[in-house]
Amino acid sequence: MQSFPPQGKPQVDEPGAVPRESNAAVAPARDRAGRRRRAPVAEGAQRSADFITALARGLQVLRCFQAGSGALGNLELARLTGLPKATLSRITYTLTELGYLRYDRDSGRYAPGHGVLALGLGLLSGLEVRQLAKPAMQSLAQQTGGALALGTCDGDAMAYVEAIHGSSALYLRLPVGCRVSMDSAMGRAYLALLPPAARRDLLLRLGPLAPMPDVVDRCVADLAATGCCFAFGEWQSGINAAAAPFESATGEGIFVISCGGPATLLSEAVLRDEVAPVLQRTAQALSRPA
C-alpha cells in the first residue's frame, strides 16, 4: 500500500488576524529542522462571531503530533504552528491539565495523552461506513494478499480509518490513523471524485504538494472509465495500488477504498483487470443512491 509524506502558510498581519488570500502557489513554511509547519488555524475557514480562536489553536497544537513526530517541546510546537511562545505555553498547560497531553519534566517535552486516544476511538467506533466496508475489505485482502485501506480526506492528506493486510509478507503495513498524501492512489481517487470547482480549490490549497495537472487529468479519465484511480511505482519503486472513491450511503462523507502491494503480487494488469472491478462494485454498494 502506498504511503507518501502528508502534504504555505498564508501571510498573516498579526497573531489572530485573518490570513490574506492568494492565488499563487507558495512553498510550504518549514521550521529549522526542515519539517513543514502546520497550516494556520483560519485556513479555509469562514471566520464569524461563533469561531472560537482559542479552541482552534488548541486543536492545531494537538495535530502537530503525527506518527513518527515523537515528543515535542514548546519551542518546536511554536515553530510548527506559528503561534507566539507565550500563547503556546498556555495552550500546552491547559491541554496537559485536561489529559490531552503528557508532560515529561526531564525532557521538557509533551506527548499525546490518553484523552486523545478516547477521542479517536470514539470516532472509529461510531463510523458506520467502516463497519459496512470491513467484510468486503477482508475478502479482497484474502483473495489478493494485498493491503486494503479505507480512508477519507483530512485537510491536506488522506487518513486511514480502517486497514487490513492480506499477507504477512507485506513489508509496508500502514495502520489506522496513517496519513498518506493526495498524490497516493487514495488521494488521487478522492480528487477525481470532487466536482471541478472543489477540486481546483483543494489543488490550490495544496500548492506544490498537489499532484501534477497531467496526473489529475489522467485520474479523472480513469475514474470515468473504470471507477478507480491508480498509481504504479510512482511513490516507491515496485509498489502498485488502485483506489475507488464513493460518497457514503451513511451520510458520513466521501471515502476511498484502496488495494495495494508489491508489483510482484499486484501487477498493473491484475489491478486493472481483477482488483479494480471488485473495488468499483464495493464502492457502488457503499455509495449514496444517485
XYZ file of C-alpha atoms in Angstrom:
290
model
C 0.000 0.000 0.000
C 1.302 3.395 -0.853
C 2.302 5.984 1.679
C 3.513 9.488 0.943
C 4.627 12.160 3.351
C 1.494 14.211 4.069
C 1.175 17.250 2.103
C 2.264 27.658 2.842
C 1.136 29.245 5.078
C -0.999 32.290 4.143
C 0.517 35.621 5.067
C -0.821 36.923 8.359
C -0.587 40.512 9.524
C -0.766 39.940 13.279
C -1.431 36.941 15.548
C -5.173 36.235 15.393
C -5.691 38.234 12.191
C -7.497 36.740 9.211
C -4.996 35.407 6.619
C -4.911 37.185 3.265
C -5.903 35.003 0.318
C -3.544 34.436 -2.589
C -3.992 32.681 -5.896
C -0.298 31.902 -6.229
C 1.143 28.589 -5.053
C 3.591 29.223 -2.230
C 6.186 26.773 -0.938
C 5.131 25.453 2.473
C 6.726 27.096 5.506
C 9.164 24.891 7.354
C 10.872 25.001 10.723
C 14.622 24.939 11.235
C 14.699 21.151 11.083
C 13.029 21.238 7.679
C 9.653 19.994 8.915
C 6.584 21.599 7.405
C 4.656 23.842 9.718
C 1.021 23.054 10.330
C -1.469 25.200 8.420
C -2.715 28.251 10.328
C -5.938 27.983 12.260
C -8.021 30.125 9.911
C -7.020 28.485 6.632
C -10.099 27.574 4.618
C -12.404 28.625 7.445
C -15.014 31.368 7.282
C -14.450 33.437 10.412
C -17.559 34.537 12.262
C -18.560 35.608 15.731
C -19.090 31.926 16.524
C -15.482 30.939 15.670
C -13.530 30.250 18.885
C -9.909 31.022 18.064
C -8.539 29.682 21.364
C -10.184 26.307 20.806
C -8.962 26.167 17.210
C -5.403 26.897 18.336
C -5.552 24.108 20.887
C -6.638 21.640 18.235
C -3.912 22.959 15.940
C -1.335 22.089 18.602
C -2.713 18.560 19.010
C -2.441 17.974 15.265
C 1.300 18.564 15.420
C 1.693 15.130 16.999
C 1.799 12.857 13.963
C 3.161 9.348 13.556
C 6.915 9.482 13.997
C 6.980 13.037 15.377
C 7.907 11.906 18.879
C 7.629 14.210 21.881
C 7.724 17.955 21.173
C 8.707 20.951 23.271
C 7.087 24.381 23.325
C 9.723 25.872 21.013
C 9.162 23.147 18.413
C 5.402 23.489 18.676
C 5.674 27.254 18.284
C 7.714 26.793 15.103
C 5.291 24.208 13.725
C 2.166 26.241 14.423
C 3.460 29.789 14.081
C 1.835 30.656 17.412
C 3.540 33.050 19.863
C 5.530 31.200 22.530
C 3.516 32.740 25.363
C 0.252 31.602 23.750
C 1.701 28.174 23.067
C 2.754 27.738 26.717
C -0.779 28.464 27.932
C -2.244 26.032 25.417
C 0.090 23.158 26.330
C -0.506 23.788 30.037
C -4.281 23.626 29.529
C -4.126 20.501 27.354
C -1.912 18.813 29.939
C -4.309 19.674 32.753
C -7.177 18.163 30.729
C -5.269 14.976 29.916
C -4.820 15.578 26.185
C -1.055 15.995 26.563
C 1.519 14.379 28.858
C 4.480 16.404 30.092
C 7.921 14.906 30.731
C 9.702 17.046 33.330
C 13.089 15.554 32.498
C 12.984 16.429 28.793
C 10.604 19.386 28.958
C 8.601 17.860 26.097
C 4.995 16.887 25.509
C 3.378 13.769 24.053
C -0.282 12.941 23.376
C -2.254 11.963 26.465
C -4.918 9.327 26.909
C -7.669 11.844 26.244
C -6.651 11.952 22.572
C -6.963 8.168 22.341
C -10.506 8.346 23.699
C -11.472 10.866 21.015
C -10.053 8.675 18.235
C -11.717 5.525 19.492
C -15.000 7.390 19.763
C -14.773 8.342 16.104
C -13.823 4.873 14.880
C -16.444 3.031 16.917
C -19.173 5.348 15.640
C -18.145 5.296 11.971
C -20.833 3.201 10.314
C -19.216 3.067 6.870
C -16.141 1.454 8.427
C -18.207 -1.474 9.684
C -20.060 -1.819 6.384
C -16.866 -1.864 4.330
C -14.875 -4.255 6.508
C -16.275 -7.612 5.243
C -15.561 -6.723 1.597
C -12.098 -5.466 2.517
C -11.297 -8.689 4.376
C -12.468 -10.770 1.428
C -10.383 -8.857 -1.108
C -7.339 -8.915 1.164
C -7.587 -12.704 1.344
C -8.046 -13.026 -2.418
C -5.169 -10.770 -3.417
C -2.786 -10.856 -0.455
C -2.657 -7.081 -0.751
C -3.222 -4.327 1.782
C -6.731 -2.869 1.891
C -7.435 0.550 3.339
C -10.435 2.790 3.836
C -9.663 6.482 4.126
C -11.051 9.980 3.984
C -9.626 13.447 3.398
C -8.135 15.183 6.416
C -7.056 18.649 5.321
C -4.020 18.097 3.123
C -3.811 14.300 3.279
C -5.865 11.108 3.360
C -6.320 9.473 6.761
C -6.857 5.718 7.182
C -9.923 4.753 9.216
C -9.532 1.031 8.503
C -6.631 -1.112 7.294
C -6.458 -4.855 6.596
C -3.322 -6.674 5.436
C -3.807 -9.801 3.379
C -0.301 -11.208 3.649
C 2.285 -11.276 6.409
C 4.891 -10.881 3.656
C 3.866 -7.265 3.021
C 6.761 -5.076 4.081
C 4.628 -1.929 4.052
C 1.964 -2.272 6.729
C 0.279 1.067 7.336
C -2.085 1.236 10.345
C -5.348 3.013 11.111
C -4.584 6.701 11.616
C -1.842 6.734 8.974
C -1.892 9.775 6.681
C -0.937 9.467 3.017
C -0.560 12.304 0.545
C -3.039 13.436 -2.061
C -0.659 12.025 -4.698
C -1.280 8.487 -3.450
C -3.791 6.298 -5.297
C -6.237 7.036 -2.478
C -5.649 10.789 -2.685
C -5.922 10.789 -6.462
C -9.252 8.958 -6.271
C -10.597 11.484 -3.789
C -9.545 14.378 -6.027
C -11.041 12.746 -9.111
C -14.456 12.375 -7.456
C -14.696 16.034 -6.429
C -16.665 18.485 -8.595
C -14.272 20.524 -10.777
C -14.581 23.715 -8.705
C -13.955 21.908 -5.414
C -11.028 20.043 -6.984
C -9.442 23.296 -8.160
C -9.829 24.819 -4.690
C -8.183 21.857 -2.990
C -5.336 21.714 -5.510
C -4.731 25.429 -4.964
C -4.542 24.920 -1.191
C -2.113 22.019 -1.643
C 0.130 24.184 -3.818
C 3.399 22.462 -4.779
C 2.348 19.354 -2.856
C -0.558 18.687 -5.216
C -0.344 16.008 -7.924
C 0.807 17.313 -11.293
C -2.008 18.530 -13.597
C -1.476 15.715 -16.105
C -1.733 13.166 -13.281
C -5.008 14.686 -12.090
C -6.401 14.684 -15.642
C -5.424 11.042 -16.066
C -7.080 10.109 -12.785
C -10.318 11.850 -13.738
C -10.314 9.893 -17.012
C -9.516 6.605 -15.212
C -12.346 7.165 -12.750
C -14.828 7.804 -15.547
C -13.682 4.698 -17.436
C -13.093 2.179 -14.642
C -14.447 3.613 -11.396
C -10.902 3.583 -9.988
C -7.665 5.549 -9.942
C -4.187 4.037 -9.989
C -0.554 4.580 -9.048
C 2.110 2.243 -10.424
C 5.511 2.535 -8.780
C 5.215 6.313 -8.523
C 5.738 6.556 -4.786
C 8.206 3.741 -4.301
C 9.623 1.521 -6.994
C 7.749 -1.757 -7.147
C 4.611 -0.650 -5.245
C 1.273 -0.537 -7.085
C -2.192 0.469 -5.909
C -5.754 1.024 -7.096
C -8.456 3.030 -5.296
C -12.181 3.656 -5.692
C -13.939 6.711 -4.182
C -17.556 6.961 -3.074
C -19.939 9.197 -1.168
C -21.083 7.063 1.727
C -24.709 5.962 1.874
C -24.476 6.531 5.631
C -24.119 10.277 5.078
C -20.661 10.316 6.677
C -18.933 11.937 3.695
C -16.583 10.914 0.883
C -14.377 7.858 1.431
C -11.910 5.895 -0.673
C -11.228 2.166 -0.580
C -7.817 1.098 -1.888
C -5.846 -2.044 -2.535
C -2.084 -2.109 -2.984
C 1.121 -4.044 -2.593
C 4.324 -5.114 -4.341
C 4.223 -5.199 -8.143
C 5.270 -8.844 -7.946
C 1.968 -9.515 -6.179
C -0.252 -6.868 -7.781
C 0.848 -6.089 -11.311
C -0.767 -3.311 -13.319
C -2.751 -5.915 -15.269
C -4.013 -7.586 -12.083
C -5.045 -4.264 -10.557
C -6.827 -3.058 -13.687
C -8.449 -6.322 -14.748
C -9.165 -8.116 -11.464
C -8.940 -5.776 -8.486
C -10.454 -2.583 -9.931
C -13.818 -4.183 -10.823
C -14.160 -5.519 -7.272
C -13.234 -2.148 -5.771
C -15.744 -0.437 -8.052
C -18.554 -2.823 -7.054
C -17.675 -2.390 -3.384
C -17.718 1.393 -3.697
C -21.059 1.274 -5.510
C -22.552 -0.905 -2.770
C -21.425 1.574 -0.117
C -22.469 4.674 -2.087
C -25.332 7.055 -1.573
C -28.068 6.268 -4.134
C -27.886 8.536 -7.177
